Amino acid sequence: MSNAISISADSMMQQLSIHSEMAKGAIKISPNPADSGFEAPSFTDLMQNKVSAINADQNASSALMRAVDSGASDDLVGVMVASQKASLSFSTMIQIRNRLVQAFDDVMKMPI
């Protein structure tokens, strides 16, 4: 029983310490974003935005390649960098998709 009393006394002392630091201004507490009408985007929105960004990278890389192929540009280094950036972002997206599918399969295989 004295153990439970010491735990609650310790937690009370910790809370008093936190409140005294808040009163001194040492700890700043910012408002909750949910209180100001800010809503975090949904997972679907985030994925759609990322897929759109990856698609834009792919399109930009293709446009730069066409410009070099047609002779309109001689920026071969810029084309290679854009191509590698697009390739890396696409590979990352595929790995994320694979992990999500694997996680979904693991959840579906769980016994009820």
GROMACS .gro file of C-alpha atoms in nm:
model
  112
    1MET     CA    1   0.000   0.000   0.000
    2SER     CA    2   0.286   0.240   0.070
    3ASN     CA    3   0.411   0.167  -0.282
    4ALA     CA    4   0.083   0.292  -0.434
    5ILE     CA    5   0.098   0.600  -0.214
    6SER     CA    6   0.457   0.679  -0.320
    7ILE     CA    7   0.367   0.635  -0.687
    8SER     CA    8   0.077   0.874  -0.659
    9ALA     CA    9   0.290   1.116  -0.457
   10ASP     CA   10   0.562   1.100  -0.723
   11SER     CA   11   0.315   1.162  -1.001
   12MET     CA   12   0.163   1.450  -0.806
   13MET     CA   13   0.507   1.605  -0.754
   14GLN     CA   14   0.580   1.565  -1.124
   15GLN     CA   15   0.252   1.732  -1.216
   16LEU     CA   16   0.322   2.017  -0.974
   17SER     CA   17   0.664   2.062  -1.130
   18ILE     CA   18   0.516   2.075  -1.481
   19HIS     CA   19   0.249   2.324  -1.377
   20SER     CA   20   0.503   2.548  -1.203
   21GLU     CA   21   0.721   2.549  -1.518
   22MET     CA   22   0.415   2.633  -1.725
   23ALA     CA   23   0.335   2.922  -1.489
   24LYS     CA   24   0.693   3.053  -1.519
   25GLY     CA   25   0.666   3.041  -1.896
   26ALA     CA   26   0.939   2.778  -1.936
   27ILE     CA   27   0.698   2.540  -2.112
   28LYS     CA   28   0.494   2.680  -2.398
   29ILE     CA   29   0.177   2.496  -2.487
   30SER     CA   30   0.056   2.561  -2.838
   31PRO     CA   31  -0.310   2.535  -2.932
   32ASN     CA   32  -0.437   2.208  -3.072
   33PRO     CA   33  -0.461   2.228  -3.454
   34ALA     CA   34  -0.793   2.042  -3.441
   35ASP     CA   35  -0.938   2.330  -3.240
   36SER     CA   36  -0.863   2.585  -3.513
   37GLY     CA   37  -1.047   2.399  -3.789
   38PHE     CA   38  -0.733   2.236  -3.933
   39GLU     CA   39  -0.791   1.881  -4.047
   40ALA     CA   40  -0.514   1.645  -4.140
   41PRO     CA   41  -0.553   1.509  -4.493
   42SER     CA   42  -0.677   1.156  -4.529
   43PHE     CA   43  -0.451   0.870  -4.633
   44THR     CA   44  -0.626   0.858  -4.970
   45ASP     CA   45  -0.558   1.228  -5.030
   46LEU     CA   46  -0.192   1.186  -4.938
   47MET     CA   47  -0.150   0.889  -5.172
   48GLN     CA   48  -0.326   1.068  -5.458
   49ASN     CA   49  -0.101   1.371  -5.412
   50LYS     CA   50   0.214   1.158  -5.410
   51VAL     CA   51   0.109   0.959  -5.717
   52SER     CA   52   0.035   1.287  -5.897
   53ALA     CA   53   0.377   1.423  -5.800
   54ILE     CA   54   0.549   1.107  -5.924
   55ASN     CA   55   0.353   1.127  -6.248
   56ALA     CA   56   0.461   1.489  -6.289
   57ASP     CA   57   0.825   1.386  -6.238
   58GLN     CA   58   0.786   1.114  -6.503
   59ASN     CA   59   0.628   1.360  -6.748
   60ALA     CA   60   0.898   1.623  -6.688
   61SER     CA   61   1.169   1.364  -6.741
   62SER     CA   62   1.008   1.248  -7.066
   63ALA     CA   63   0.977   1.607  -7.190
   64LEU     CA   64   1.344   1.674  -7.117
   65MET     CA   65   1.443   1.352  -7.297
   66ARG     CA   66   1.238   1.451  -7.602
   67ALA     CA   67   1.402   1.794  -7.603
   68VAL     CA   68   1.750   1.640  -7.602
   69ASP     CA   69   1.654   1.380  -7.864
   70SER     CA   70   1.515   1.646  -8.096
   71GLY     CA   71   1.818   1.870  -8.049
   72ALA     CA   72   1.624   2.151  -7.883
   73SER     CA   73   1.836   2.116  -7.570
   74ASP     CA   74   2.189   2.002  -7.494
   75ASP     CA   75   2.143   1.961  -7.116
   76LEU     CA   76   2.224   1.590  -7.099
   77VAL     CA   77   2.320   1.607  -6.730
   78GLY     CA   78   1.986   1.767  -6.640
   79VAL     CA   79   1.803   1.496  -6.833
   80MET     CA   80   1.993   1.220  -6.656
   81VAL     CA   81   1.927   1.375  -6.314
   82ALA     CA   82   1.555   1.416  -6.390
   83SER     CA   83   1.541   1.060  -6.522
   84GLN     CA   84   1.708   0.918  -6.210
   85LYS     CA   85   1.482   1.126  -5.984
   86ALA     CA   86   1.173   0.996  -6.163
   87SER     CA   87   1.303   0.640  -6.151
   88LEU     CA   88   1.385   0.658  -5.781
   89SER     CA   89   1.050   0.810  -5.687
   90PHE     CA   90   0.866   0.546  -5.893
   91SER     CA   91   1.066   0.264  -5.730
   92THR     CA   92   0.989   0.407  -5.388
   93MET     CA   93   0.618   0.420  -5.471
   94ILE     CA   94   0.626   0.055  -5.583
   95GLN     CA   95   0.798  -0.048  -5.258
   96ILE     CA   96   0.537   0.137  -5.053
   97ARG     CA   97   0.261  -0.031  -5.251
   98ASN     CA   98   0.420  -0.372  -5.192
   99ARG     CA   99   0.442  -0.306  -4.818
  100LEU     CA  100   0.079  -0.196  -4.804
  101VAL     CA  101  -0.036  -0.506  -4.992
  102GLN     CA  102   0.173  -0.726  -4.763
  103ALA     CA  103   0.026  -0.558  -4.454
  104PHE     CA  104  -0.325  -0.604  -4.590
  105ASP     CA  105  -0.257  -0.974  -4.656
  106ASP     CA  106  -0.119  -1.015  -4.304
  107VAL     CA  107  -0.431  -0.857  -4.155
  108MET     CA  108  -0.656  -1.076  -4.368
  109LYS     CA  109  -0.472  -1.390  -4.253
  110MET     CA  110  -0.517  -1.306  -3.884
  111PRO     CA  111  -0.745  -1.544  -3.699
  112ILE     CA  112  -1.060  -1.395  -3.556
   0.00000   0.00000   0.00000
